[in-house]
Each structure stands twice: as C-alpha cells, then as structure tokens.
C-alpha cells in the first residue's frame, strides 16, 4: 500500500471539474484508491464521494492506493495536484 497526504491548493477547492479529473485519473488504474478526510473514508473512483467531501482550499486529504499499480496511481495524482487540477490555467 502506498499513501500520501495532499493539500488542496487550487483556489476553488475540489469542485466538480477537479473531482472529475481526479476520478478520470484514478479510474485508469486497477488499484483501489481510498481518500480520508477527518473521520470519513470515500472511494477515490467515486465523483459523488469526492464532491461530498466538500474539500475546499487548504483541506488536507490522506490518499491510500493499494493494488498492482499503486505507485503509478500516486505518481499520477502527484502530477494532478502539482498542476492544481489545471484551475490556474483557466483563470478559475
């Protein structure tokens, strides 16, 4: 299992478009992805679960990936978070 903490740093938080990008990214891999915020755990391949987290800017999420391509999932998420879900490029 690979786990890592991420801080939401895009200006509007994990709204619909970034949540969709997140799910598209995690769904490319077979590993299970779980997201933890406070005392909640959600499936990292569920857009509804992500939106229910209401993760605004500054929110810290613990993400755990488990499966044959777990390291690849985390690398892909590293890239997504470093790009701020491409929000800044669109002026959001």
GROMACS .gro file of C-alpha atoms in nm:
model
   92
    1UNK     CA    1   0.000   0.000   0.000
    2UNK     CA    2   0.118   0.349  -0.083
    3UNK     CA    3  -0.021   0.651   0.098
    4UNK     CA    4   0.040   1.022   0.080
    5UNK     CA    5  -0.107   1.342   0.216
    6UNK     CA    6  -0.214   1.615  -0.023
    7UNK     CA    7  -0.332   1.967   0.043
    8UNK     CA    8  -0.593   2.113  -0.188
    9UNK     CA    9  -0.424   2.424  -0.324
   10UNK     CA   10  -0.637   2.534  -0.614
   11UNK     CA   11  -0.843   2.842  -0.542
   12UNK     CA   12  -1.190   2.687  -0.557
   13UNK     CA   13  -1.110   2.355  -0.397
   14UNK     CA   14  -1.218   2.015  -0.519
   15UNK     CA   15  -1.525   2.128  -0.713
   16UNK     CA   16  -1.690   1.935  -1.000
   17UNK     CA   17  -1.424   1.972  -1.270
   18UNK     CA   18  -1.122   1.883  -1.050
   19UNK     CA   19  -1.321   1.598  -0.895
   20UNK     CA   20  -1.394   1.470  -1.245
   21UNK     CA   21  -1.023   1.490  -1.335
   22UNK     CA   22  -0.939   1.306  -1.014
   23UNK     CA   23  -1.180   1.021  -1.094
   24UNK     CA   24  -1.065   1.000  -1.457
   25UNK     CA   25  -0.708   0.968  -1.329
   26UNK     CA   26  -0.774   0.705  -1.064
   27UNK     CA   27  -1.004   0.505  -1.293
   28UNK     CA   28  -0.718   0.443  -1.536
   29UNK     CA   29  -0.563   0.211  -1.277
   30UNK     CA   30  -0.678  -0.115  -1.123
   31UNK     CA   31  -0.560  -0.034  -0.771
   32UNK     CA   32  -0.812   0.062  -0.507
   33UNK     CA   33  -0.791   0.427  -0.405
   34UNK     CA   34  -0.931   0.547  -0.074
   35UNK     CA   35  -0.947   0.907   0.042
   36UNK     CA   36  -0.961   1.008   0.406
   37UNK     CA   37  -1.072   1.345   0.538
   38UNK     CA   38  -1.127   1.386   0.909
   39UNK     CA   39  -1.316   1.070   1.006
   40UNK     CA   40  -1.458   0.999   0.660
   41UNK     CA   41  -1.338   0.745   0.405
   42UNK     CA   42  -1.452   0.750   0.045
   43UNK     CA   43  -1.378   0.560  -0.274
   44UNK     CA   44  -1.129   0.756  -0.486
   45UNK     CA   45  -1.310   0.645  -0.802
   46UNK     CA   46  -1.645   0.799  -0.699
   47UNK     CA   47  -1.713   1.154  -0.814
   48UNK     CA   48  -2.011   1.179  -0.576
   49UNK     CA   49  -1.790   1.072  -0.288
   50UNK     CA   50  -1.533   1.336  -0.377
   51UNK     CA   51  -1.794   1.610  -0.402
   52UNK     CA   52  -1.946   1.505  -0.068
   53UNK     CA   53  -1.609   1.572   0.098
   54UNK     CA   54  -1.658   1.945   0.029
   55UNK     CA   55  -1.280   1.979   0.019
   56UNK     CA   56  -1.205   2.349  -0.004
   57UNK     CA   57  -0.867   2.519  -0.041
   58UNK     CA   58  -0.628   2.414   0.235
   59UNK     CA   59  -0.804   2.085   0.305
   60UNK     CA   60  -0.563   1.802   0.379
   61UNK     CA   61  -0.653   1.464   0.232
   62UNK     CA   62  -0.485   1.131   0.301
   63UNK     CA   63  -0.490   0.912  -0.008
   64UNK     CA   64  -0.414   0.542   0.002
   65UNK     CA   65  -0.366   0.328  -0.306
   66UNK     CA   66  -0.348  -0.049  -0.291
   67UNK     CA   67  -0.301  -0.287  -0.580
   68UNK     CA   68  -0.070  -0.384  -0.863
   69UNK     CA   69  -0.023  -0.028  -0.994
   70UNK     CA   70  -0.047   0.162  -0.664
   71UNK     CA   71   0.275   0.359  -0.720
   72UNK     CA   72   0.159   0.466  -1.066
   73UNK     CA   73  -0.169   0.597  -0.924
   74UNK     CA   74   0.015   0.807  -0.666
   75UNK     CA   75   0.252   0.944  -0.933
   76UNK     CA   76  -0.043   1.042  -1.150
   77UNK     CA   77  -0.211   1.211  -0.851
   78UNK     CA   78   0.118   1.391  -0.769
   79UNK     CA   79   0.109   1.538  -1.117
   80UNK     CA   80  -0.258   1.636  -1.089
   81UNK     CA   81  -0.208   1.812  -0.754
   82UNK     CA   82   0.111   1.987  -0.872
   83UNK     CA   83  -0.084   2.122  -1.171
   84UNK     CA   84  -0.357   2.243  -0.931
   85UNK     CA   85  -0.605   2.046  -1.143
   86UNK     CA   86  -0.530   2.297  -1.424
   87UNK     CA   87  -0.755   2.551  -1.249
   88UNK     CA   88  -0.499   2.831  -1.265
   89UNK     CA   89  -0.460   2.790  -1.642
   90UNK     CA   90  -0.831   2.857  -1.686
   91UNK     CA   91  -0.836   3.156  -1.455
   92UNK     CA   92  -1.069   2.992  -1.204
   0.00000   0.00000   0.00000
